[in-house]
C-alpha atoms as one frame of an Amber mdcrd trajectory, in Angstrom:
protein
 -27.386  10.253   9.708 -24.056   8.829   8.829 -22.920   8.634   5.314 -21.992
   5.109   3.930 -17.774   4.800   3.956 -16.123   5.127   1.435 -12.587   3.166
   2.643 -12.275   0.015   3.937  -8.830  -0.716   5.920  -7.501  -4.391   5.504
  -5.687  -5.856   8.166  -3.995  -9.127   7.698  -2.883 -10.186  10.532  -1.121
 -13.276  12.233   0.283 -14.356  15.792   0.312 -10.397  16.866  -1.154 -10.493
  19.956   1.629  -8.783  21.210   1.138  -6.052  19.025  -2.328  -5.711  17.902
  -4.072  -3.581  20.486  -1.660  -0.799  19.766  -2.517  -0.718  16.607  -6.539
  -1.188  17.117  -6.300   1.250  19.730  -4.675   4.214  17.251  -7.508   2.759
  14.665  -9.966   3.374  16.659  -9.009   7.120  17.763  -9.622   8.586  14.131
 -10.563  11.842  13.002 -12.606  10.590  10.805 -13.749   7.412  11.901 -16.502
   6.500   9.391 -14.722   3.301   7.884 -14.893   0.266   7.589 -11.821  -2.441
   9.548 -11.971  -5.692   7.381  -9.598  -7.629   9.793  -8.697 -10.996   8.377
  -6.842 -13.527  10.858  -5.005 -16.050   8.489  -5.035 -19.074  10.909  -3.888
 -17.668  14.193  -2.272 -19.561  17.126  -1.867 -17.063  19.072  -4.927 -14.618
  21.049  -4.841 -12.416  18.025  -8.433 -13.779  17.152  -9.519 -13.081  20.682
  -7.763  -9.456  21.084  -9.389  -8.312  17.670 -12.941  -9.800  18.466 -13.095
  -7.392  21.835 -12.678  -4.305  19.783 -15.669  -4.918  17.753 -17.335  -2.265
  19.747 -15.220   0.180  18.908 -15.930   0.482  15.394 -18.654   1.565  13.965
 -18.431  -1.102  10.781 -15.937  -4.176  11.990 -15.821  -7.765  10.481 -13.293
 -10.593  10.691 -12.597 -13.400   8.495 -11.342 -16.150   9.865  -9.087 -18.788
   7.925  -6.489 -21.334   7.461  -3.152 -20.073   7.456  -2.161 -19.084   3.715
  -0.037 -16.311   4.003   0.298 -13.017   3.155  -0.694 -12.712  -0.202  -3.744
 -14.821   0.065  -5.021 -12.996   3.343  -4.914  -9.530   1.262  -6.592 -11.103
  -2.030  -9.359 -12.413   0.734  -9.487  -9.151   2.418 -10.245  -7.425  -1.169
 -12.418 -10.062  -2.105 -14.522  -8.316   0.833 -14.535  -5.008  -0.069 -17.609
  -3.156  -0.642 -16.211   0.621  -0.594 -14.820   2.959  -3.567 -11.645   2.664
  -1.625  -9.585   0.711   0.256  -6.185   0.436   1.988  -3.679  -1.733   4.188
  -2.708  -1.865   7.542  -0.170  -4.887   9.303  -1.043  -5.747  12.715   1.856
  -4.939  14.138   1.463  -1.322  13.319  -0.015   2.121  14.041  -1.169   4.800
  12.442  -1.558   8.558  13.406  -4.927   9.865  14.004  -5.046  11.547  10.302
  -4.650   8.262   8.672  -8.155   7.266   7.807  -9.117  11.047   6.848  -6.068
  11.449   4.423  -6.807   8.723   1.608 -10.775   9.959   1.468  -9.944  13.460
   1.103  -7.040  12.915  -1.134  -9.680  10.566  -3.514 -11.868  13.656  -3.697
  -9.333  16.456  -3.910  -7.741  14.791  -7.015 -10.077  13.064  -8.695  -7.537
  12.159 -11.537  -5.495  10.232  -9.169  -5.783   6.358  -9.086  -3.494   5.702
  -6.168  -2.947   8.331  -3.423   0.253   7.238  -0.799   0.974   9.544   2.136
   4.382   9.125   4.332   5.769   6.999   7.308   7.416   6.723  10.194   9.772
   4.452  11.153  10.299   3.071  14.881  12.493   0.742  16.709  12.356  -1.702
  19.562  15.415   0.368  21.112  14.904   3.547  20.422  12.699   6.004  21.464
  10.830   8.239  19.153   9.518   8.236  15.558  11.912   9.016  12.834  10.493
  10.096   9.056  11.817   7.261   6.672  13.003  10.332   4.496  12.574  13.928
   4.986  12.572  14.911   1.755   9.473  16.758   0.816   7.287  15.398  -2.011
   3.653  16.317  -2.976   1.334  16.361  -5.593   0.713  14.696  -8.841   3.381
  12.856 -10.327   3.691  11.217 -13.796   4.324   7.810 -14.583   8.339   7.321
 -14.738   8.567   9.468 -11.753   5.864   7.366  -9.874   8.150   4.691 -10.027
  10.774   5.682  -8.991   9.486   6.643  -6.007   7.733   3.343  -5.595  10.620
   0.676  -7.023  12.931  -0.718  -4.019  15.501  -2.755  -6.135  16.536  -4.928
  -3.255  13.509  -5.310  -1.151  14.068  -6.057   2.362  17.826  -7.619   1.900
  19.034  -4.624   3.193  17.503  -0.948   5.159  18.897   1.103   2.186  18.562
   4.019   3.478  20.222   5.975   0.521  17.580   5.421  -1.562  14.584   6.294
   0.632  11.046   7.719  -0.759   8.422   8.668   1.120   6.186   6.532  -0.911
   8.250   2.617  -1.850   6.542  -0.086  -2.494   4.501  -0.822   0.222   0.329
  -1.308   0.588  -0.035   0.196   3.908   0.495   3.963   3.106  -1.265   3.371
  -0.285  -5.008   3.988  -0.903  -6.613   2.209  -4.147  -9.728   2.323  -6.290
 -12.074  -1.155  -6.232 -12.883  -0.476  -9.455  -9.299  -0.585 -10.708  -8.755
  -3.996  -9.178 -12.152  -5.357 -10.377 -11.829  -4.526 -13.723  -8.496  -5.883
 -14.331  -8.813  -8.448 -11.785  -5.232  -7.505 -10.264  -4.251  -9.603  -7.165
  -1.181 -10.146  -5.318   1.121 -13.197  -6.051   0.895 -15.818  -3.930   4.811
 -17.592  -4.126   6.667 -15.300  -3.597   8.817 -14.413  -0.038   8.833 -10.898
  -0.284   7.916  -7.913  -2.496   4.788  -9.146  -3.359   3.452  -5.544  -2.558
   6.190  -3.465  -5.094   5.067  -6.042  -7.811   0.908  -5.340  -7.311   1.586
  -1.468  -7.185   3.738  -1.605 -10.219   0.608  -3.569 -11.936  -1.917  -1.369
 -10.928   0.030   1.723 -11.997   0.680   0.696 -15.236  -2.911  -0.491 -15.835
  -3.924   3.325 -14.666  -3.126   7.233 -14.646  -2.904   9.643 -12.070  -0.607
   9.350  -9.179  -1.038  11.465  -5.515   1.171  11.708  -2.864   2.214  13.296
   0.279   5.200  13.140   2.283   3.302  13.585   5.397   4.063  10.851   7.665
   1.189   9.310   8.800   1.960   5.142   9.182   4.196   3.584  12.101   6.505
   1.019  10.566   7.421  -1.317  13.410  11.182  -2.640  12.790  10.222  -6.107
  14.905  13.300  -7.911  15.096  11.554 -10.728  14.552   9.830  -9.968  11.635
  10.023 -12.413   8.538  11.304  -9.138   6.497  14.184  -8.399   8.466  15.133
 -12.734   8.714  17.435 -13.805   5.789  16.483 -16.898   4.624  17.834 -18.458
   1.181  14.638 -17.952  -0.833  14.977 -14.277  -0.362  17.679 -14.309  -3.299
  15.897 -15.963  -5.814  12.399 -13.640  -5.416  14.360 -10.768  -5.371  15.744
 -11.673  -8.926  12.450 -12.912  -9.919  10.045  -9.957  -8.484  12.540  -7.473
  -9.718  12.523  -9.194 -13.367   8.614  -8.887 -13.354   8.887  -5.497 -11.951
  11.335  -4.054 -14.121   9.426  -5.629 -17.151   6.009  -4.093 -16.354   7.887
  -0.733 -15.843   9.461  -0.689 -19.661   6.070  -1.849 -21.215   4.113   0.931
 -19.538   7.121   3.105 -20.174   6.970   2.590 -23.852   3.013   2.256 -24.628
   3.521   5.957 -22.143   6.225   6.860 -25.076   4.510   5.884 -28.017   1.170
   7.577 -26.999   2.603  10.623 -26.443   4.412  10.370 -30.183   1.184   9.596
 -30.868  -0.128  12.898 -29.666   2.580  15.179 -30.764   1.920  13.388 -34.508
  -1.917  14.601 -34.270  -0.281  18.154 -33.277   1.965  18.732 -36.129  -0.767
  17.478 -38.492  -4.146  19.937 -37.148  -1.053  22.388 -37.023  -0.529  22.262
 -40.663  -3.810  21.640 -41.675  -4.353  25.046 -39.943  -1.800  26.668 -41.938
  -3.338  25.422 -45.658
């Protein structure tokens, strides 16, 4: 008898019918395939609706929402308005995953059971070059505390440029990220809605500070497809502006959490001294 799942993979997706059996086709080829694909089409023109409906088969627990174009942000808050599993993760249509993908966020959930968020590495790939390249190959793993979370997870300037120099295995993205309903229930945390871009760095900086316990592994594991065409790597004019804006909230969040981290452990260095000399009377 098969165990209920325990992750749920959203997939947003929109006009990527060019792209989207790859990735079904790598989703479906899981070591551990007992999960559940929450696909949600935000008001495609395309055959992306058609494409995702004829791998229903292949899963063993598949459902698609269906709605008018909203963007983004609004597909994901739908997609984890639909979640019924202790965990859940991202996944763009126009991506792929290796075949460890599924398997690594459940096992790292149980293996450290003090982490909130668990993020595992990438790959990057072009349209004109062949191959997979690591985004980074520095090696990081384990637990990590809170001003060292995010610095792994803060991109200062989003997608304006590749910034290579200051590559993590972890940034801000969703897709390599796995997250605990019950975090996002309880502090009903969504992701903003008007914004152009780093929508994702500002939700991961919220649910971070709102938590404790942070996992990660290098390990690539998710296929980044640089599209050319892709509304990250366009320049458009309000890309300025909501990179000043999602930075500002960004950078706020991290110096609250920062300080309440700061004055909690004065707090507990306070209670130290005074047992300490309590002892000593």
């Amino acid at each position: 008898m098969t165990e209920q799942p325990e992750l749920t993979v959203i997939m947003p997706v929109y006009n990527v019918e060019r792209y989207l059996t790859r990735a079904l086709d790598h989703l479906a080829q899981q070591d551990d395939p007992n999960f559940k694909l929450l696909i949600v089409n935000d008001g495609s023109t395309d055959n992306t609706r058609k494409i995702a409906e004829s791998y229903r088969a292949r899963f063993r627990y598949f459902k698609i929402i269906n709605k008018h174009n909203g963007g983004l942000s609004d597909a994901r808050n739908v997609g984890i308005a639909n979640v019924d599993t202790p965990y859940f993760t991202f996944h763009d249509g126009d991506d792929w995953v290796d075949s460890g993908y599924t398997a690594f966020f459940v096992n790292a959930f149980h293996d450290h059971p003090d982490a909130a968020m668990v993020s595992c590495g990438f790959w990057l790939d072009y349209e004109n070059k062949q191959g997979s390249v690591p985004v980074t190959k520095k090696v990081v793993r384990g637990m990590k505390g809170k001003a060292r979370t995010y610095q792994l997870i803060s991109n200062p300037f989003g997608s304006l440029c590749d910034n290579h120099c200051l590559a993590t295995p972890v940034k801000g993205y969703t897709w390599n990220k796995g997250y605990k309903l019950a975090v996002v229930r309880q502090n009903h945390l969504s992701f903003k809605k008007n914004l152009a871009f780093m929508e994702d760095q500002i939700f991961n900086v919220q649910y971070l500070a709102l938590t404790e316990g942070f996992y990660c592994d290098s390990k690539p594991l998710y296929h980044y497809w640089q599209r050319k065409d892709s509304m990250v790597h366009h320049f458009n004019s309000k890309m300025i502006p909501d990179n000043f804006k999602a930075n500002y909230i960004i950078v706020k969040i991290i110096i609250r959490s920062l300080w309440h981290e700061h004055k909690k452990e004065n707090g507990s260095n306070q209670k130290l001294i005074e047992a300490s000399e309590r002892d000593q009377r």
